[in-house]
Amino acid sequence: MPNTKLGANLRGIGDGARLEELAVDLLGREGYDVDPTGVRGPDNGRDALLERSSRQGVLHCSIQSRRIEDKIHSDAETAAGLPEDFDFFIFATTTQMAAVTRDRLEDDLASEYGWRVHIKDFSRLRKDLMDVDNHDLAQEHLHVDPSNALDDPENDIEELYQAQIDRLRERRPRDGEIVEDKPIVAVHIFP
């Protein structure tokens, strides 16, 4: 996977509060009724309460990358201790997880707590944001336009440079006319 501006901004989202806001907005788009608990201060072991099709769930988020499996288990245990009876558990993280690890964790937690479990790791969040229906969320939360997230600025500069050299060789002016058989001066300015 290329290192894109979308990926870089998602990895560098900053703090858990910004990830919570992004996850809440994405889940709202997916048809969940989301009741955020607030992004600052104590949240009683939940980042948002969720409802979908008369089923109750809870959202937890973390930007922690080390020992993410322990964090997911710990947050699931906290959620299980809450007075609500949850049907599902969603965990959002900017950590890149191996698919087999993520699938195993989802299965283990589902077996242990009887929930439907969905872990939105870096790959899943990135995929969600690349969906054209969510481009506005990528712009709002990550300040990037996914419609050109795969643009490579170095490649763009090289193409512009080559186009300018070709224009000079072919004696095509940018403006006005080039007089035939007269010397041309090109000035390169490097920052």
PDB file of C-alpha atoms in Angstrom:
ATOM      1  CA  MET A   1       0.000   0.000   0.000  1.00  0.00           C
ATOM      2  CA  PRO A   2       1.487   3.351  -0.971  1.00  0.00           C
ATOM      3  CA  ASN A   3       2.135   5.908   1.705  1.00  0.00           C
ATOM      4  CA  THR A   4      -0.564   8.454   0.911  1.00  0.00           C
ATOM      5  CA  LYS A   5      -1.503  11.715   2.550  1.00  0.00           C
ATOM      6  CA  LEU A   6      -4.734  10.072   3.734  1.00  0.00           C
ATOM      7  CA  GLY A   7      -2.791   7.254   5.379  1.00  0.00           C
ATOM      8  CA  ALA A   8      -0.230   9.595   6.899  1.00  0.00           C
ATOM      9  CA  ASN A   9      -2.907  11.893   8.318  1.00  0.00           C
ATOM     10  CA  LEU A  10      -4.888   8.950   9.679  1.00  0.00           C
ATOM     11  CA  ARG A  11      -1.783   7.548  11.386  1.00  0.00           C
ATOM     12  CA  GLY A  12      -0.971  10.997  12.758  1.00  0.00           C
ATOM     13  CA  ILE A  13      -4.523  11.883  13.802  1.00  0.00           C
ATOM     14  CA  GLY A  14      -3.074  13.219  17.028  1.00  0.00           C
ATOM     15  CA  ASP A  15      -5.118  12.134  19.982  1.00  0.00           C
ATOM     16  CA  GLY A  16      -7.867   9.687  20.835  1.00  0.00           C
ATOM     17  CA  ALA A  17     -10.464  12.447  20.938  1.00  0.00           C
ATOM     18  CA  ARG A  18     -10.039  13.163  17.230  1.00  0.00           C
ATOM     19  CA  LEU A  19     -10.230   9.446  16.439  1.00  0.00           C
ATOM     20  CA  GLU A  20     -13.437   9.198  18.502  1.00  0.00           C
ATOM     21  CA  GLU A  21     -15.006  12.043  16.540  1.00  0.00           C
ATOM     22  CA  LEU A  22     -14.064  10.403  13.233  1.00  0.00           C
ATOM     23  CA  ALA A  23     -15.332   6.973  14.321  1.00  0.00           C
ATOM     24  CA  VAL A  24     -18.618   8.461  15.596  1.00  0.00           C
ATOM     25  CA  ASP A  25     -19.194  10.195  12.253  1.00  0.00           C
ATOM     26  CA  LEU A  26     -18.329   7.062  10.248  1.00  0.00           C
ATOM     27  CA  LEU A  27     -20.640   4.879  12.350  1.00  0.00           C
ATOM     28  CA  GLY A  28     -23.437   7.416  11.957  1.00  0.00           C
ATOM     29  CA  ARG A  29     -23.019   7.041   8.190  1.00  0.00           C
ATOM     30  CA  GLU A  30     -23.253   3.271   8.570  1.00  0.00           C
ATOM     31  CA  GLY A  31     -26.701   3.555  10.117  1.00  0.00           C
ATOM     32  CA  TYR A  32     -25.860   3.493  13.811  1.00  0.00           C
ATOM     33  CA  ASP A  33     -27.635   5.820  16.210  1.00  0.00           C
ATOM     34  CA  VAL A  34     -24.627   7.218  18.059  1.00  0.00           C
ATOM     35  CA  ASP A  35     -24.662   8.820  21.504  1.00  0.00           C
ATOM     36  CA  PRO A  36     -21.112  10.099  22.113  1.00  0.00           C
ATOM     37  CA  THR A  37     -20.067  10.291  25.737  1.00  0.00           C
ATOM     38  CA  GLY A  38     -17.825  13.278  25.044  1.00  0.00           C
ATOM     39  CA  VAL A  39     -14.213  13.340  24.034  1.00  0.00           C
ATOM     40  CA  ARG A  40     -12.758  14.851  27.193  1.00  0.00           C
ATOM     41  CA  GLY A  41     -12.922  13.621  30.750  1.00  0.00           C
ATOM     42  CA  PRO A  42     -14.301  10.412  32.230  1.00  0.00           C
ATOM     43  CA  ASP A  43     -16.582   8.399  29.971  1.00  0.00           C
ATOM     44  CA  ASN A  44     -17.517   5.501  32.281  1.00  0.00           C
ATOM     45  CA  GLY A  45     -15.608   3.004  30.166  1.00  0.00           C
ATOM     46  CA  ARG A  46     -17.200   3.842  26.810  1.00  0.00           C
ATOM     47  CA  ASP A  47     -16.500   6.351  24.066  1.00  0.00           C
ATOM     48  CA  ALA A  48     -20.004   6.172  22.590  1.00  0.00           C
ATOM     49  CA  LEU A  49     -23.185   4.205  23.030  1.00  0.00           C
ATOM     50  CA  LEU A  50     -24.593   2.774  19.826  1.00  0.00           C
ATOM     51  CA  GLU A  51     -27.933   1.471  18.673  1.00  0.00           C
ATOM     52  CA  ARG A  52     -28.853  -0.217  15.429  1.00  0.00           C
ATOM     53  CA  SER A  53     -31.934  -2.283  14.621  1.00  0.00           C
ATOM     54  CA  SER A  54     -32.983  -2.206  18.300  1.00  0.00           C
ATOM     55  CA  ARG A  55     -29.626  -3.663  19.339  1.00  0.00           C
ATOM     56  CA  GLN A  56     -27.349  -1.888  21.806  1.00  0.00           C
ATOM     57  CA  GLY A  57     -23.607  -1.535  21.436  1.00  0.00           C
ATOM     58  CA  VAL A  58     -20.564   0.325  22.638  1.00  0.00           C
ATOM     59  CA  LEU A  59     -17.660   2.008  20.882  1.00  0.00           C
ATOM     60  CA  HIS A  60     -14.102   2.161  22.190  1.00  0.00           C
ATOM     61  CA  CYS A  61     -11.241   3.968  20.419  1.00  0.00           C
ATOM     62  CA  SER A  62      -7.488   4.039  20.843  1.00  0.00           C
ATOM     63  CA  ILE A  63      -4.500   5.462  19.006  1.00  0.00           C
ATOM     64  CA  GLN A  64      -2.217   3.301  21.135  1.00  0.00           C
ATOM     65  CA  SER A  65      -0.067   1.108  18.900  1.00  0.00           C
ATOM     66  CA  ARG A  66       1.923  -0.921  21.399  1.00  0.00           C
ATOM     67  CA  ARG A  67       0.137  -3.816  23.029  1.00  0.00           C
ATOM     68  CA  ILE A  68      -3.056  -3.048  21.118  1.00  0.00           C
ATOM     69  CA  GLU A  69      -4.397  -6.565  21.736  1.00  0.00           C
ATOM     70  CA  ASP A  70      -4.154  -5.987  25.494  1.00  0.00           C
ATOM     71  CA  LYS A  71      -5.925  -2.633  25.102  1.00  0.00           C
ATOM     72  CA  ILE A  72      -8.775  -4.198  23.121  1.00  0.00           C
ATOM     73  CA  HIS A  73      -9.191  -6.979  25.696  1.00  0.00           C
ATOM     74  CA  SER A  74      -9.080  -4.452  28.547  1.00  0.00           C
ATOM     75  CA  ASP A  75     -11.704  -2.203  26.937  1.00  0.00           C
ATOM     76  CA  ALA A  76     -13.956  -5.197  26.216  1.00  0.00           C
ATOM     77  CA  GLU A  77     -13.679  -6.268  29.844  1.00  0.00           C
ATOM     78  CA  THR A  78     -14.569  -2.739  30.957  1.00  0.00           C
ATOM     79  CA  ALA A  79     -17.585  -2.710  28.620  1.00  0.00           C
ATOM     80  CA  ALA A  80     -18.727  -6.088  29.937  1.00  0.00           C
ATOM     81  CA  GLY A  81     -18.718  -4.641  33.462  1.00  0.00           C
ATOM     82  CA  LEU A  82     -21.079  -1.796  32.571  1.00  0.00           C
ATOM     83  CA  PRO A  83     -24.755  -2.009  33.593  1.00  0.00           C
ATOM     84  CA  GLU A  84     -25.941  -1.983  29.954  1.00  0.00           C
ATOM     85  CA  ASP A  85     -26.476  -5.308  28.205  1.00  0.00           C
ATOM     86  CA  PHE A  86     -24.622  -4.899  24.906  1.00  0.00           C
ATOM     87  CA  ASP A  87     -25.244  -6.862  21.718  1.00  0.00           C
ATOM     88  CA  PHE A  88     -22.124  -5.625  19.936  1.00  0.00           C
ATOM     89  CA  PHE A  89     -18.731  -4.066  20.585  1.00  0.00           C
ATOM     90  CA  ILE A  90     -16.847  -1.868  18.109  1.00  0.00           C
ATOM     91  CA  PHE A  91     -13.225  -0.892  18.603  1.00  0.00           C
ATOM     92  CA  ALA A  92     -11.583   1.766  16.382  1.00  0.00           C
ATOM     93  CA  THR A  93      -7.821   2.137  16.228  1.00  0.00           C
ATOM     94  CA  THR A  94      -5.245   3.747  13.965  1.00  0.00           C
ATOM     95  CA  THR A  95      -3.025   0.719  14.517  1.00  0.00           C
ATOM     96  CA  GLN A  96      -2.331  -1.475  11.485  1.00  0.00           C
ATOM     97  CA  MET A  97      -3.207  -5.031  12.470  1.00  0.00           C
ATOM     98  CA  ALA A  98      -2.634  -8.267  10.627  1.00  0.00           C
ATOM     99  CA  ALA A  99      -5.996  -9.513   9.341  1.00  0.00           C
ATOM    100  CA  VAL A 100      -5.560 -12.893  11.037  1.00  0.00           C
ATOM    101  CA  THR A 101      -4.863 -11.194  14.379  1.00  0.00           C
ATOM    102  CA  ARG A 102      -7.851  -8.889  13.996  1.00  0.00           C
ATOM    103  CA  ASP A 103     -10.131 -11.797  12.997  1.00  0.00           C
ATOM    104  CA  ARG A 104      -8.899 -13.921  15.900  1.00  0.00           C
ATOM    105  CA  LEU A 105      -9.521 -11.102  18.374  1.00  0.00           C
ATOM    106  CA  GLU A 106     -13.031 -10.550  17.001  1.00  0.00           C
ATOM    107  CA  ASP A 107     -13.789 -14.272  17.323  1.00  0.00           C
ATOM    108  CA  ASP A 108     -12.261 -14.553  20.810  1.00  0.00           C
ATOM    109  CA  LEU A 109     -14.215 -11.573  22.168  1.00  0.00           C
ATOM    110  CA  ALA A 110     -17.432 -12.742  20.504  1.00  0.00           C
ATOM    111  CA  SER A 111     -17.043 -16.140  22.159  1.00  0.00           C
ATOM    112  CA  GLU A 112     -16.148 -14.682  25.543  1.00  0.00           C
ATOM    113  CA  TYR A 113     -18.867 -12.026  25.775  1.00  0.00           C
ATOM    114  CA  GLY A 114     -21.540 -13.159  23.322  1.00  0.00           C
ATOM    115  CA  TRP A 115     -21.259  -9.941  21.314  1.00  0.00           C
ATOM    116  CA  ARG A 116     -20.862  -9.245  17.645  1.00  0.00           C
ATOM    117  CA  VAL A 117     -17.387  -7.676  17.563  1.00  0.00           C
ATOM    118  CA  HIS A 118     -15.971  -5.429  14.866  1.00  0.00           C
ATOM    119  CA  ILE A 119     -12.456  -3.982  15.024  1.00  0.00           C
ATOM    120  CA  LYS A 120     -11.975  -0.979  12.745  1.00  0.00           C
ATOM    121  CA  ASP A 121      -8.200  -0.932  12.471  1.00  0.00           C
ATOM    122  CA  PHE A 122      -6.119   1.329  10.213  1.00  0.00           C
ATOM    123  CA  SER A 123      -6.913  -0.664   7.052  1.00  0.00           C
ATOM    124  CA  ARG A 124     -10.646  -0.672   7.644  1.00  0.00           C
ATOM    125  CA  LEU A 125     -10.754   3.014   8.583  1.00  0.00           C
ATOM    126  CA  ARG A 126      -8.717   3.894   5.501  1.00  0.00           C
ATOM    127  CA  LYS A 127     -11.039   1.837   3.287  1.00  0.00           C
ATOM    128  CA  ASP A 128     -14.090   3.533   4.808  1.00  0.00           C
ATOM    129  CA  LEU A 129     -12.603   6.973   4.163  1.00  0.00           C
ATOM    130  CA  MET A 130     -11.714   6.103   0.570  1.00  0.00           C
ATOM    131  CA  ASP A 131     -15.420   5.446  -0.093  1.00  0.00           C
ATOM    132  CA  VAL A 132     -16.678   8.411  -2.106  1.00  0.00           C
ATOM    133  CA  ASP A 133     -19.602   8.850   0.318  1.00  0.00           C
ATOM    134  CA  ASN A 134     -17.115   9.556   3.122  1.00  0.00           C
ATOM    135  CA  HIS A 135     -14.722  11.922   1.343  1.00  0.00           C
ATOM    136  CA  ASP A 136     -16.219  14.848   3.245  1.00  0.00           C
ATOM    137  CA  LEU A 137     -15.345  13.136   6.542  1.00  0.00           C
ATOM    138  CA  ALA A 138     -11.737  12.664   5.403  1.00  0.00           C
ATOM    139  CA  GLN A 139     -11.626  16.350   4.539  1.00  0.00           C
ATOM    140  CA  GLU A 140     -13.229  17.400   7.821  1.00  0.00           C
ATOM    141  CA  HIS A 141     -11.243  15.173  10.175  1.00  0.00           C
ATOM    142  CA  LEU A 142      -7.958  14.610   8.314  1.00  0.00           C
ATOM    143  CA  HIS A 143      -7.794  17.668   6.029  1.00  0.00           C
ATOM    144  CA  VAL A 144      -7.192  15.558   2.925  1.00  0.00           C
ATOM    145  CA  ASP A 145      -9.189  14.954  -0.242  1.00  0.00           C
ATOM    146  CA  PRO A 146      -9.247  11.183  -0.887  1.00  0.00           C
ATOM    147  CA  SER A 147     -10.180  11.732  -4.527  1.00  0.00           C
ATOM    148  CA  ASN A 148      -6.539  12.690  -5.115  1.00  0.00           C
ATOM    149  CA  ALA A 149      -5.010  10.930  -2.114  1.00  0.00           C
ATOM    150  CA  LEU A 150      -2.920   8.736  -4.391  1.00  0.00           C
ATOM    151  CA  ASP A 151      -1.313  11.687  -6.148  1.00  0.00           C
ATOM    152  CA  ASP A 152       2.447  11.595  -5.819  1.00  0.00           C
ATOM    153  CA  PRO A 153       3.786  15.169  -5.523  1.00  0.00           C
ATOM    154  CA  GLU A 154       7.311  14.089  -6.533  1.00  0.00           C
ATOM    155  CA  ASN A 155       5.910  12.501  -9.689  1.00  0.00           C
ATOM    156  CA  ASP A 156       3.838  15.638 -10.394  1.00  0.00           C
ATOM    157  CA  ILE A 157       6.937  17.829 -10.089  1.00  0.00           C
ATOM    158  CA  GLU A 158       8.937  15.531 -12.365  1.00  0.00           C
ATOM    159  CA  GLU A 159       6.138  15.588 -14.969  1.00  0.00           C
ATOM    160  CA  LEU A 160       5.948  19.401 -14.806  1.00  0.00           C
ATOM    161  CA  TYR A 161       9.729  19.667 -15.159  1.00  0.00           C
ATOM    162  CA  GLN A 162       9.758  17.337 -18.157  1.00  0.00           C
ATOM    163  CA  ALA A 163       6.868  19.198 -19.796  1.00  0.00           C
ATOM    164  CA  GLN A 164       8.761  22.500 -19.422  1.00  0.00           C
ATOM    165  CA  ILE A 165      11.947  21.013 -20.929  1.00  0.00           C
ATOM    166  CA  ASP A 166       9.936  19.526 -23.828  1.00  0.00           C
ATOM    167  CA  ARG A 167       8.281  22.918 -24.412  1.00  0.00           C
ATOM    168  CA  LEU A 168      11.684  24.616 -24.628  1.00  0.00           C
ATOM    169  CA  ARG A 169      13.132  21.955 -26.941  1.00  0.00           C
ATOM    170  CA  GLU A 170      10.130  22.281 -29.243  1.00  0.00           C
ATOM    171  CA  ARG A 171      10.427  26.076 -29.020  1.00  0.00           C
ATOM    172  CA  ARG A 172       6.833  26.428 -27.820  1.00  0.00           C
ATOM    173  CA  PRO A 173       6.392  29.580 -25.783  1.00  0.00           C
ATOM    174  CA  ARG A 174       4.441  29.772 -22.579  1.00  0.00           C
ATOM    175  CA  ASP A 175       3.131  33.159 -23.736  1.00  0.00           C
ATOM    176  CA  GLY A 176       3.697  35.129 -26.913  1.00  0.00           C
ATOM    177  CA  GLU A 177       5.961  33.832 -29.671  1.00  0.00           C
ATOM    178  CA  ILE A 178       9.479  32.524 -29.829  1.00  0.00           C
ATOM    179  CA  VAL A 179      11.461  33.991 -32.678  1.00  0.00           C
ATOM    180  CA  GLU A 180      13.031  31.212 -34.714  1.00  0.00           C
ATOM    181  CA  ASP A 181      16.789  30.878 -34.734  1.00  0.00           C
ATOM    182  CA  LYS A 182      17.266  33.024 -31.625  1.00  0.00           C
ATOM    183  CA  PRO A 183      18.840  31.668 -28.438  1.00  0.00           C
ATOM    184  CA  ILE A 184      16.583  30.689 -25.531  1.00  0.00           C
ATOM    185  CA  VAL A 185      17.549  31.162 -21.918  1.00  0.00           C
ATOM    186  CA  ALA A 186      16.004  28.937 -19.236  1.00  0.00           C
ATOM    187  CA  VAL A 187      16.533  29.753 -15.597  1.00  0.00           C
ATOM    188  CA  HIS A 188      16.060  27.052 -12.965  1.00  0.00           C
ATOM    189  CA  ILE A 189      15.430  28.232  -9.425  1.00  0.00           C
ATOM    190  CA  PHE A 190      15.772  25.648  -6.676  1.00  0.00           C
ATOM    191  CA  PRO A 191      14.352  26.383  -3.224  1.00  0.00           C
TER     192      PRO A 191
END
